[in-house]
Amino acid sequence: MFANILLGIQTLASAESLLAILVGLICGIIIGAIPGLTADLAIILCLPITYTMDPIPAILLCLGLYCGGTYGGSVTAILINTPGTPANAATLLDGYPLTKQGKPLKALTMALYASFVGGVFSALVLLFAAPNIAKITMLFGPPEYFCIAIFGLSIIASVSNGNIAKGLIGAILGVFVSIIGMDSISGTVRFSFGIRKLAGGVPLIVTLVGLFALAELISKSSYNPYTDPARKQKLTLDREKLTWAEIKRCLRHMFTSSIIGTLVGATPGTGGGIAAFISYDQAKKTSKNGDNFGKGEIEGIAASESANNATTGSTMIPLLTLGIPGDGVTAILLGALMLQGMVPGPSLFVNSPDLIYGIMVGLLVVNVFMLIIGRLFTPLYANITRIPYELMSAMIVVYCFAGTYSSNSSTFHVMAAVIIGIISYILRKLDFPIVPIILGVVLGQLTELNFRRSMVMSDGSYRIFITRPFSLIFLALAVFSIVWAVYRSIKPKKTPQNAAGGTQ
């Protein structure tokens, strides 16, 4: 193995490869920071460029776009309460409150460090443990995927802001949106209401842009710059730097979330969004500052960002070792590899060790470059908060509409995003939490599809979920997550008066 690693380093050591990483990262961060544009789209746009490139630089360019896009989505999640990519939806829960408290640089710096830790951890796992982890995930079938989705949905109880009933209603609404369109098993078009363009469903990007960005703009439609006290204050960045004490108390969450993100990413069909919410939920339950989550807790950013970036390396594990893409991005990367004449699978490690180890070592270099670029540009990100809101809102509208239109070149999807934005605004006015809706959208189709496949496997018997070890483990975790969240919601809070009474 170590001989192959040295061979990969030699393959990687070229100016073209390093330039491809640099260009990919910068473009990925910019694209990821624009609401509605994702790493998937960035790689698709750059695929024609890779046709004339050598295999290693071509794949490293795509990996730079992948990692940069995943990290870049945290910038807008923190600064304008809109995740640049679905994987960063959990980051805004604490990132945006910190921005409103005048601490955007602190939040952005923590997001960078957590992204670096998660990315390096998963890249090392990919390098040293890829074959063995892939063998474990190959044991997973529809019952295991269904139980993983149920575990993800169980987090709704923890992100419902104390109102579990409204959180469940929101999740049901999200699941409803996810199943609009053609059923992948029977081919029946569902809930299209006679609108043919709904037969293909509602893309996730359309839902995200509507739920977060457009709803945020509508909610601030009454903004008056002349009465905004923040316009008269000068943002001082020197007083909001991340301290070593804050980094130290986040280290445990970063490493734990990196493990969670790596395991989730190595399971085909999941993704960074699921890993981020699971890690955020676990961090909230185990932190001494759990009650401060959602109000601007730096540990929440550390957990979500290390988890979603940890999936960037682990999603490559089933792709490179078995030829199975772990998510949408790696499905596109599969096409990029085949365009270069590389067929992913076990034979690739035997026939082309220089190429495969060059790619895996290159992923480590990508994360190191991401840290350097982030350190240079993070202070510039924070300056976005100085832009007048009336100008910023116009820019956000343009970017959102451009991103929504470019995803499918459809004006219908732009209209759908506007309608979803209006509905989201009404739900916010009624104090409905938005995060459960996103969870329902992301996990709804995955849950339904694998449940139906499981029923076919078991001839309609539910016993299949408790007779398979891995599915039983995930079901037990889901039950524990729900019970724990309910317990914390009904547990009486210790007030100063109660504490004083107890000491008398």
PDB file of C-alpha atoms in Angstrom, residues 64-352:
ATOM      1  CA  GLY A  64     -11.839  20.519  -6.280  1.00  0.00           C
ATOM      2  CA  LEU A  65     -15.287  21.552  -7.490  1.00  0.00           C
ATOM      3  CA  TYR A  66     -16.874  18.902  -5.245  1.00  0.00           C
ATOM      4  CA  CYS A  67     -15.053  19.866  -2.032  1.00  0.00           C
ATOM      5  CA  GLY A  68     -15.113  23.592  -2.764  1.00  0.00           C
ATOM      6  CA  GLY A  69     -18.825  23.513  -3.539  1.00  0.00           C
ATOM      7  CA  THR A  70     -19.621  21.629  -0.332  1.00  0.00           C
ATOM      8  CA  TYR A  71     -17.641  24.107   1.786  1.00  0.00           C
ATOM      9  CA  GLY A  72     -18.759  27.177  -0.186  1.00  0.00           C
ATOM     10  CA  GLY A  73     -22.412  26.518   0.592  1.00  0.00           C
ATOM     11  CA  SER A  74     -21.705  27.382   4.237  1.00  0.00           C
ATOM     12  CA  VAL A  75     -20.872  30.992   3.311  1.00  0.00           C
ATOM     13  CA  THR A  76     -24.405  31.990   2.308  1.00  0.00           C
ATOM     14  CA  ALA A  77     -25.918  29.708   4.971  1.00  0.00           C
ATOM     15  CA  ILE A  78     -24.069  31.760   7.599  1.00  0.00           C
ATOM     16  CA  LEU A  79     -24.336  35.216   6.057  1.00  0.00           C
ATOM     17  CA  ILE A  80     -27.803  35.360   4.473  1.00  0.00           C
ATOM     18  CA  ASN A  81     -29.641  32.362   5.998  1.00  0.00           C
ATOM     19  CA  THR A  82     -29.708  30.503   2.682  1.00  0.00           C
ATOM     20  CA  PRO A  83     -27.707  27.289   2.213  1.00  0.00           C
ATOM     21  CA  GLY A  84     -25.704  27.370  -0.995  1.00  0.00           C
ATOM     22  CA  THR A  85     -26.112  23.576  -1.275  1.00  0.00           C
ATOM     23  CA  PRO A  86     -28.465  21.062   0.400  1.00  0.00           C
ATOM     24  CA  ALA A  87     -25.545  19.749   2.477  1.00  0.00           C
ATOM     25  CA  ASN A  88     -25.300  23.082   4.310  1.00  0.00           C
ATOM     26  CA  ALA A  89     -28.925  23.328   5.441  1.00  0.00           C
ATOM     27  CA  ALA A  90     -28.016  22.441   9.050  1.00  0.00           C
ATOM     28  CA  THR A  91     -25.257  25.087   9.168  1.00  0.00           C
ATOM     29  CA  LEU A  92     -27.662  28.016   9.009  1.00  0.00           C
ATOM     30  CA  LEU A  93     -29.339  26.956  12.280  1.00  0.00           C
ATOM     31  CA  ASP A  94     -26.469  28.481  14.284  1.00  0.00           C
ATOM     32  CA  GLY A  95     -24.488  30.252  11.574  1.00  0.00           C
ATOM     33  CA  TYR A  96     -27.047  32.931  10.751  1.00  0.00           C
ATOM     34  CA  PRO A  97     -27.827  33.737  14.416  1.00  0.00           C
ATOM     35  CA  LEU A  98     -24.091  34.382  14.892  1.00  0.00           C
ATOM     36  CA  THR A  99     -24.139  36.762  11.919  1.00  0.00           C
ATOM     37  CA  LYS A 100     -27.084  38.627  13.431  1.00  0.00           C
ATOM     38  CA  GLN A 101     -25.032  38.899  16.639  1.00  0.00           C
ATOM     39  CA  GLY A 102     -22.253  40.590  14.655  1.00  0.00           C
ATOM     40  CA  LYS A 103     -19.947  37.536  14.539  1.00  0.00           C
ATOM     41  CA  PRO A 104     -19.899  36.412  10.909  1.00  0.00           C
ATOM     42  CA  LEU A 105     -16.104  35.995  10.770  1.00  0.00           C
ATOM     43  CA  LYS A 106     -16.144  33.691  13.783  1.00  0.00           C
ATOM     44  CA  ALA A 107     -18.837  31.497  12.197  1.00  0.00           C
ATOM     45  CA  LEU A 108     -17.079  31.411   8.817  1.00  0.00           C
ATOM     46  CA  THR A 109     -13.736  30.518  10.382  1.00  0.00           C
ATOM     47  CA  MET A 110     -15.251  27.640  12.349  1.00  0.00           C
ATOM     48  CA  ALA A 111     -16.981  26.398   9.193  1.00  0.00           C
ATOM     49  CA  LEU A 112     -13.608  26.405   7.410  1.00  0.00           C
ATOM     50  CA  TYR A 113     -11.744  24.530  10.150  1.00  0.00           C
ATOM     51  CA  ALA A 114     -14.550  21.988  10.546  1.00  0.00           C
ATOM     52  CA  SER A 115     -14.694  21.458   6.774  1.00  0.00           C
ATOM     53  CA  PHE A 116     -10.942  20.873   6.729  1.00  0.00           C
ATOM     54  CA  VAL A 117     -11.047  18.362   9.606  1.00  0.00           C
ATOM     55  CA  GLY A 118     -13.964  16.447   8.082  1.00  0.00           C
ATOM     56  CA  GLY A 119     -12.458  16.460   4.604  1.00  0.00           C
ATOM     57  CA  VAL A 120      -8.990  15.293   5.715  1.00  0.00           C
ATOM     58  CA  PHE A 121     -10.461  12.597   7.978  1.00  0.00           C
ATOM     59  CA  SER A 122     -12.576  11.081   5.205  1.00  0.00           C
ATOM     60  CA  ALA A 123      -9.714  11.378   2.696  1.00  0.00           C
ATOM     61  CA  LEU A 124      -7.466   9.376   5.055  1.00  0.00           C
ATOM     62  CA  VAL A 125     -10.200   6.773   5.501  1.00  0.00           C
ATOM     63  CA  LEU A 126     -10.563   6.568   1.730  1.00  0.00           C
ATOM     64  CA  LEU A 127      -6.823   6.109   1.376  1.00  0.00           C
ATOM     65  CA  PHE A 128      -6.327   3.432   4.030  1.00  0.00           C
ATOM     66  CA  ALA A 129      -9.651   1.679   4.607  1.00  0.00           C
ATOM     67  CA  ALA A 130     -11.653   1.984   1.375  1.00  0.00           C
ATOM     68  CA  PRO A 131     -11.857  -1.710   0.437  1.00  0.00           C
ATOM     69  CA  ASN A 132     -12.934  -2.922   3.903  1.00  0.00           C
ATOM     70  CA  ILE A 133     -15.592  -0.198   4.404  1.00  0.00           C
ATOM     71  CA  ALA A 134     -17.006  -0.871   0.957  1.00  0.00           C
ATOM     72  CA  LYS A 135     -17.398  -4.548   1.852  1.00  0.00           C
ATOM     73  CA  ILE A 136     -19.501  -3.607   4.892  1.00  0.00           C
ATOM     74  CA  THR A 137     -21.763  -1.223   2.972  1.00  0.00           C
ATOM     75  CA  MET A 138     -22.309  -3.916   0.339  1.00  0.00           C
ATOM     76  CA  LEU A 139     -24.197  -5.847   3.039  1.00  0.00           C
ATOM     77  CA  PHE A 140     -26.819  -3.084   3.101  1.00  0.00           C
ATOM     78  CA  GLY A 141     -30.046  -3.585   1.204  1.00  0.00           C
ATOM     79  CA  PRO A 142     -33.402  -1.776   1.015  1.00  0.00           C
ATOM     80  CA  PRO A 143     -34.303  -2.614   4.670  1.00  0.00           C
ATOM     81  CA  GLU A 144     -31.083  -0.959   5.906  1.00  0.00           C
ATOM     82  CA  TYR A 145     -31.571   2.094   3.687  1.00  0.00           C
ATOM     83  CA  PHE A 146     -35.164   2.428   4.912  1.00  0.00           C
ATOM     84  CA  CYS A 147     -34.054   2.306   8.547  1.00  0.00           C
ATOM     85  CA  ILE A 148     -31.311   4.870   7.895  1.00  0.00           C
ATOM     86  CA  ALA A 149     -33.959   7.178   6.421  1.00  0.00           C
ATOM     87  CA  ILE A 150     -36.200   6.587   9.455  1.00  0.00           C
ATOM     88  CA  PHE A 151     -33.266   7.449  11.707  1.00  0.00           C
ATOM     89  CA  GLY A 152     -32.839  10.673   9.732  1.00  0.00           C
ATOM     90  CA  LEU A 153     -36.536  11.512  10.056  1.00  0.00           C
ATOM     91  CA  SER A 154     -36.376  10.884  13.829  1.00  0.00           C
ATOM     92  CA  ILE A 155     -34.198  13.976  14.107  1.00  0.00           C
ATOM     93  CA  ILE A 156     -37.322  16.050  13.390  1.00  0.00           C
ATOM     94  CA  ALA A 157     -38.198  15.867  17.088  1.00  0.00           C
ATOM     95  CA  SER A 158     -34.934  17.633  17.934  1.00  0.00           C
ATOM     96  CA  VAL A 159     -35.133  20.410  15.330  1.00  0.00           C
ATOM     97  CA  SER A 160     -38.771  21.418  15.851  1.00  0.00           C
ATOM     98  CA  ASN A 161     -37.985  24.326  18.208  1.00  0.00           C
ATOM     99  CA  GLY A 162     -39.976  22.750  21.032  1.00  0.00           C
ATOM    100  CA  ASN A 163     -43.138  22.257  18.947  1.00  0.00           C
ATOM    101  CA  ILE A 164     -43.030  18.615  17.878  1.00  0.00           C
ATOM    102  CA  ALA A 165     -46.575  18.668  16.469  1.00  0.00           C
ATOM    103  CA  LYS A 166     -45.788  21.477  14.021  1.00  0.00           C
ATOM    104  CA  GLY A 167     -42.477  19.810  13.221  1.00  0.00           C
ATOM    105  CA  LEU A 168     -44.273  16.595  12.253  1.00  0.00           C
ATOM    106  CA  ILE A 169     -46.786  18.507  10.125  1.00  0.00           C
ATOM    107  CA  GLY A 170     -43.898  20.233   8.378  1.00  0.00           C
ATOM    108  CA  ALA A 171     -42.148  16.907   7.771  1.00  0.00           C
ATOM    109  CA  ILE A 172     -45.329  15.421   6.288  1.00  0.00           C
ATOM    110  CA  LEU A 173     -45.570  18.425   3.985  1.00  0.00           C
ATOM    111  CA  GLY A 174     -41.955  17.859   2.931  1.00  0.00           C
ATOM    112  CA  VAL A 175     -42.590  14.169   2.245  1.00  0.00           C
ATOM    113  CA  PHE A 176     -45.626  15.150   0.148  1.00  0.00           C
ATOM    114  CA  VAL A 177     -43.465  17.457  -1.980  1.00  0.00           C
ATOM    115  CA  SER A 178     -40.871  14.694  -2.412  1.00  0.00           C
ATOM    116  CA  ILE A 179     -43.367  12.189  -3.860  1.00  0.00           C
ATOM    117  CA  ILE A 180     -44.926  14.573  -6.390  1.00  0.00           C
ATOM    118  CA  GLY A 181     -44.349  13.259  -9.911  1.00  0.00           C
ATOM    119  CA  MET A 182     -43.840   9.862 -11.482  1.00  0.00           C
ATOM    120  CA  ASP A 183     -43.575   6.875  -9.169  1.00  0.00           C
ATOM    121  CA  SER A 184     -40.270   5.142  -9.935  1.00  0.00           C
ATOM    122  CA  ILE A 185     -41.728   1.671  -9.319  1.00  0.00           C
ATOM    123  CA  SER A 186     -45.199   1.723 -10.890  1.00  0.00           C
ATOM    124  CA  GLY A 187     -44.662   4.587 -13.347  1.00  0.00           C
ATOM    125  CA  THR A 188     -47.865   6.302 -12.139  1.00  0.00           C
ATOM    126  CA  VAL A 189     -47.874  10.094 -12.019  1.00  0.00           C
ATOM    127  CA  ARG A 190     -48.975  11.260  -8.564  1.00  0.00           C
ATOM    128  CA  PHE A 191     -50.240  14.607  -7.247  1.00  0.00           C
ATOM    129  CA  SER A 192     -49.539  16.502 -10.465  1.00  0.00           C
ATOM    130  CA  PHE A 193     -53.054  18.065 -10.437  1.00  0.00           C
ATOM    131  CA  GLY A 194     -53.152  17.857 -14.224  1.00  0.00           C
ATOM    132  CA  ILE A 195     -49.942  19.888 -14.624  1.00  0.00           C
ATOM    133  CA  ARG A 196     -47.718  17.937 -16.983  1.00  0.00           C
ATOM    134  CA  LYS A 197     -44.528  19.688 -15.906  1.00  0.00           C
ATOM    135  CA  LEU A 198     -44.998  18.301 -12.409  1.00  0.00           C
ATOM    136  CA  ALA A 199     -44.647  14.752 -13.728  1.00  0.00           C
ATOM    137  CA  GLY A 200     -40.894  15.013 -13.197  1.00  0.00           C
ATOM    138  CA  GLY A 201     -41.352  16.106  -9.587  1.00  0.00           C
ATOM    139  CA  VAL A 202     -40.112  19.219  -7.799  1.00  0.00           C
ATOM    140  CA  PRO A 203     -36.283  19.448  -7.873  1.00  0.00           C
ATOM    141  CA  LEU A 204     -34.592  19.828  -4.489  1.00  0.00           C
ATOM    142  CA  ILE A 205     -32.878  23.040  -5.564  1.00  0.00           C
ATOM    143  CA  VAL A 206     -36.251  24.612  -6.361  1.00  0.00           C
ATOM    144  CA  THR A 207     -37.541  23.636  -2.920  1.00  0.00           C
ATOM    145  CA  LEU A 208     -34.453  24.969  -1.115  1.00  0.00           C
ATOM    146  CA  VAL A 209     -34.464  28.295  -2.919  1.00  0.00           C
ATOM    147  CA  GLY A 210     -38.163  28.784  -2.220  1.00  0.00           C
ATOM    148  CA  LEU A 211     -38.150  27.635   1.405  1.00  0.00           C
ATOM    149  CA  PHE A 212     -35.129  29.658   2.499  1.00  0.00           C
ATOM    150  CA  ALA A 213     -34.005  32.403   0.128  1.00  0.00           C
ATOM    151  CA  LEU A 214     -37.284  33.703  -1.312  1.00  0.00           C
ATOM    152  CA  ALA A 215     -39.171  33.316   1.970  1.00  0.00           C
ATOM    153  CA  GLU A 216     -36.406  35.302   3.700  1.00  0.00           C
ATOM    154  CA  LEU A 217     -36.713  38.070   1.109  1.00  0.00           C
ATOM    155  CA  ILE A 218     -40.497  38.202   1.459  1.00  0.00           C
ATOM    156  CA  SER A 219     -40.253  38.335   5.260  1.00  0.00           C
ATOM    157  CA  LYS A 220     -37.971  41.377   4.966  1.00  0.00           C
ATOM    158  CA  SER A 221     -40.054  43.167   2.361  1.00  0.00           C
ATOM    159  CA  SER A 222     -40.913  45.861   4.909  1.00  0.00           C
ATOM    160  CA  TYR A 223     -37.241  46.615   5.562  1.00  0.00           C
ATOM    161  CA  ASN A 224     -36.447  50.315   5.844  1.00  0.00           C
ATOM    162  CA  PRO A 225     -32.733  51.190   5.544  1.00  0.00           C
ATOM    163  CA  TYR A 226     -33.269  54.545   7.224  1.00  0.00           C
ATOM    164  CA  THR A 227     -34.475  52.970  10.460  1.00  0.00           C
ATOM    165  CA  ASP A 228     -31.928  50.129  10.572  1.00  0.00           C
ATOM    166  CA  PRO A 229     -29.489  50.768  13.433  1.00  0.00           C
ATOM    167  CA  ALA A 230     -27.008  48.311  11.940  1.00  0.00           C
ATOM    168  CA  ARG A 231     -26.508  50.661   8.975  1.00  0.00           C
ATOM    169  CA  LYS A 232     -25.035  53.229  11.354  1.00  0.00           C
ATOM    170  CA  GLN A 233     -22.619  50.746  12.945  1.00  0.00           C
ATOM    171  CA  LYS A 234     -19.264  49.822  11.510  1.00  0.00           C
ATOM    172  CA  LEU A 235     -18.578  46.094  11.544  1.00  0.00           C
ATOM    173  CA  THR A 236     -15.391  45.437  13.511  1.00  0.00           C
ATOM    174  CA  LEU A 237     -13.820  42.132  12.573  1.00  0.00           C
ATOM    175  CA  ASP A 238     -10.984  42.212  15.127  1.00  0.00           C
ATOM    176  CA  ARG A 239     -13.254  41.439  18.073  1.00  0.00           C
ATOM    177  CA  GLU A 240     -14.958  38.420  16.650  1.00  0.00           C
ATOM    178  CA  LYS A 241     -12.049  36.116  15.822  1.00  0.00           C
ATOM    179  CA  LEU A 242     -12.329  32.480  16.778  1.00  0.00           C
ATOM    180  CA  THR A 243     -10.462  31.776  20.016  1.00  0.00           C
ATOM    181  CA  TRP A 244      -8.434  28.680  20.873  1.00  0.00           C
ATOM    182  CA  ALA A 245     -10.824  27.942  23.762  1.00  0.00           C
ATOM    183  CA  GLU A 246     -13.747  27.808  21.300  1.00  0.00           C
ATOM    184  CA  ILE A 247     -11.818  25.572  18.915  1.00  0.00           C
ATOM    185  CA  LYS A 248     -10.853  23.276  21.796  1.00  0.00           C
ATOM    186  CA  ARG A 249     -14.436  22.689  22.936  1.00  0.00           C
ATOM    187  CA  CYS A 250     -15.470  21.976  19.341  1.00  0.00           C
ATOM    188  CA  LEU A 251     -12.739  19.392  18.651  1.00  0.00           C
ATOM    189  CA  ARG A 252     -14.741  16.489  20.087  1.00  0.00           C
ATOM    190  CA  HIS A 253     -17.764  17.357  17.939  1.00  0.00           C
ATOM    191  CA  MET A 254     -15.601  17.752  14.826  1.00  0.00           C
ATOM    192  CA  PHE A 255     -14.028  14.305  15.174  1.00  0.00           C
ATOM    193  CA  THR A 256     -17.294  12.596  16.155  1.00  0.00           C
ATOM    194  CA  SER A 257     -19.127  14.247  13.267  1.00  0.00           C
ATOM    195  CA  SER A 258     -16.304  13.327  10.885  1.00  0.00           C
ATOM    196  CA  ILE A 259     -16.817   9.675  11.814  1.00  0.00           C
ATOM    197  CA  ILE A 260     -20.590   9.986  11.334  1.00  0.00           C
ATOM    198  CA  GLY A 261     -20.164  11.775   8.004  1.00  0.00           C
ATOM    199  CA  THR A 262     -17.683   9.189   6.789  1.00  0.00           C
ATOM    200  CA  LEU A 263     -19.977   6.279   7.646  1.00  0.00           C
ATOM    201  CA  VAL A 264     -23.044   7.953   6.143  1.00  0.00           C
ATOM    202  CA  GLY A 265     -21.170   8.986   2.997  1.00  0.00           C
ATOM    203  CA  ALA A 266     -19.830   5.464   2.476  1.00  0.00           C
ATOM    204  CA  THR A 267     -23.417   4.217   2.303  1.00  0.00           C
ATOM    205  CA  PRO A 268     -24.694   4.648  -1.296  1.00  0.00           C
ATOM    206  CA  GLY A 269     -27.872   6.673  -1.601  1.00  0.00           C
ATOM    207  CA  THR A 270     -27.296   9.001   1.351  1.00  0.00           C
ATOM    208  CA  GLY A 271     -25.455  12.328   1.304  1.00  0.00           C
ATOM    209  CA  GLY A 272     -23.988  15.318   3.114  1.00  0.00           C
ATOM    210  CA  GLY A 273     -27.357  16.754   4.123  1.00  0.00           C
ATOM    211  CA  ILE A 274     -28.360  13.621   6.052  1.00  0.00           C
ATOM    212  CA  ALA A 275     -24.903  13.376   7.677  1.00  0.00           C
ATOM    213  CA  ALA A 276     -25.023  17.043   8.730  1.00  0.00           C
ATOM    214  CA  PHE A 277     -28.427  16.771  10.417  1.00  0.00           C
ATOM    215  CA  ILE A 278     -27.548  13.497  12.190  1.00  0.00           C
ATOM    216  CA  SER A 279     -24.295  14.996  13.490  1.00  0.00           C
ATOM    217  CA  TYR A 280     -25.977  18.234  14.494  1.00  0.00           C
ATOM    218  CA  ASP A 281     -28.565  16.275  16.440  1.00  0.00           C
ATOM    219  CA  GLN A 282     -25.927  14.166  18.210  1.00  0.00           C
ATOM    220  CA  ALA A 283     -23.867  17.242  19.071  1.00  0.00           C
ATOM    221  CA  LYS A 284     -26.927  18.952  20.522  1.00  0.00           C
ATOM    222  CA  LYS A 285     -27.705  15.942  22.704  1.00  0.00           C
ATOM    223  CA  THR A 286     -24.175  15.513  24.020  1.00  0.00           C
ATOM    224  CA  SER A 287     -23.110  19.140  24.399  1.00  0.00           C
ATOM    225  CA  LYS A 288     -23.156  21.017  27.701  1.00  0.00           C
ATOM    226  CA  ASN A 289     -24.511  23.945  25.677  1.00  0.00           C
ATOM    227  CA  GLY A 290     -27.295  21.951  24.025  1.00  0.00           C
ATOM    228  CA  ASP A 291     -29.956  24.499  24.985  1.00  0.00           C
ATOM    229  CA  ASN A 292     -28.035  27.173  23.082  1.00  0.00           C
ATOM    230  CA  PHE A 293     -28.151  25.269  19.793  1.00  0.00           C
ATOM    231  CA  GLY A 294     -30.169  27.194  17.222  1.00  0.00           C
ATOM    232  CA  LYS A 295     -29.336  30.497  18.910  1.00  0.00           C
ATOM    233  CA  GLY A 296     -25.774  30.938  17.672  1.00  0.00           C
ATOM    234  CA  GLU A 297     -23.796  28.024  19.119  1.00  0.00           C
ATOM    235  CA  ILE A 298     -20.395  27.558  17.495  1.00  0.00           C
ATOM    236  CA  GLU A 299     -20.468  23.814  18.249  1.00  0.00           C
ATOM    237  CA  GLY A 300     -23.456  23.416  15.915  1.00  0.00           C
ATOM    238  CA  ILE A 301     -21.473  24.805  12.995  1.00  0.00           C
ATOM    239  CA  ALA A 302     -18.516  22.560  13.837  1.00  0.00           C
ATOM    240  CA  ALA A 303     -20.718  19.451  13.882  1.00  0.00           C
ATOM    241  CA  SER A 304     -22.649  20.100  10.669  1.00  0.00           C
ATOM    242  CA  GLU A 305     -19.715  21.299   8.541  1.00  0.00           C
ATOM    243  CA  SER A 306     -17.292  18.559   9.576  1.00  0.00           C
ATOM    244  CA  ALA A 307     -19.992  15.967   8.832  1.00  0.00           C
ATOM    245  CA  ASN A 308     -21.026  17.186   5.390  1.00  0.00           C
ATOM    246  CA  ASN A 309     -17.411  17.603   4.262  1.00  0.00           C
ATOM    247  CA  ALA A 310     -16.546  14.162   5.638  1.00  0.00           C
ATOM    248  CA  THR A 311     -18.890  12.693   3.050  1.00  0.00           C
ATOM    249  CA  THR A 312     -16.779  14.072   0.175  1.00  0.00           C
ATOM    250  CA  GLY A 313     -14.123  11.417   0.681  1.00  0.00           C
ATOM    251  CA  SER A 314     -16.283   8.555   1.859  1.00  0.00           C
ATOM    252  CA  THR A 315     -18.718   8.794  -1.071  1.00  0.00           C
ATOM    253  CA  MET A 316     -15.691   7.953  -3.221  1.00  0.00           C
ATOM    254  CA  ILE A 317     -15.222   4.630  -1.388  1.00  0.00           C
ATOM    255  CA  PRO A 318     -18.051   2.669  -3.071  1.00  0.00           C
ATOM    256  CA  LEU A 319     -17.383   4.557  -6.318  1.00  0.00           C
ATOM    257  CA  LEU A 320     -13.707   3.655  -6.654  1.00  0.00           C
ATOM    258  CA  THR A 321     -13.811   0.161  -5.162  1.00  0.00           C
ATOM    259  CA  LEU A 322     -17.137  -1.117  -6.476  1.00  0.00           C
ATOM    260  CA  GLY A 323     -18.210   1.333  -9.162  1.00  0.00           C
ATOM    261  CA  ILE A 324     -21.277   2.324  -7.137  1.00  0.00           C
ATOM    262  CA  PRO A 325     -21.811   6.121  -6.817  1.00  0.00           C
ATOM    263  CA  GLY A 326     -22.594   7.230  -3.274  1.00  0.00           C
ATOM    264  CA  ASP A 327     -24.596  10.323  -4.272  1.00  0.00           C
ATOM    265  CA  GLY A 328     -25.457  12.580  -7.207  1.00  0.00           C
ATOM    266  CA  VAL A 329     -21.996  14.134  -7.423  1.00  0.00           C
ATOM    267  CA  THR A 330     -20.187  10.795  -7.498  1.00  0.00           C
ATOM    268  CA  ALA A 331     -22.640   9.609 -10.158  1.00  0.00           C
ATOM    269  CA  ILE A 332     -21.355  12.460 -12.317  1.00  0.00           C
ATOM    270  CA  LEU A 333     -17.774  11.625 -11.292  1.00  0.00           C
ATOM    271  CA  LEU A 334     -18.420   8.054 -12.475  1.00  0.00           C
ATOM    272  CA  GLY A 335     -19.142   9.465 -15.916  1.00  0.00           C
ATOM    273  CA  ALA A 336     -16.011  11.643 -15.724  1.00  0.00           C
ATOM    274  CA  LEU A 337     -13.875   8.598 -14.867  1.00  0.00           C
ATOM    275  CA  MET A 338     -15.325   6.578 -17.742  1.00  0.00           C
ATOM    276  CA  LEU A 339     -14.704   9.482 -20.129  1.00  0.00           C
ATOM    277  CA  GLN A 340     -11.043   9.161 -19.160  1.00  0.00           C
ATOM    278  CA  GLY A 341     -11.099   5.426 -19.915  1.00  0.00           C
ATOM    279  CA  MET A 342     -11.115   4.420 -16.232  1.00  0.00           C
ATOM    280  CA  VAL A 343     -13.695   1.825 -15.147  1.00  0.00           C
ATOM    281  CA  PRO A 344     -14.105   2.053 -11.346  1.00  0.00           C
ATOM    282  CA  GLY A 345     -13.977  -1.236  -9.464  1.00  0.00           C
ATOM    283  CA  PRO A 346     -11.576  -3.627  -7.768  1.00  0.00           C
ATOM    284  CA  SER A 347      -9.639  -4.154 -11.015  1.00  0.00           C
ATOM    285  CA  LEU A 348      -8.718  -0.453 -11.061  1.00  0.00           C
ATOM    286  CA  PHE A 349      -6.531  -0.934  -7.952  1.00  0.00           C
ATOM    287  CA  VAL A 350      -4.650  -3.735  -9.747  1.00  0.00           C
ATOM    288  CA  ASN A 351      -4.420  -2.375 -13.280  1.00  0.00           C
ATOM    289  CA  SER A 352      -3.901   1.354 -12.592  1.00  0.00           C
TER     290      SER A 352
END
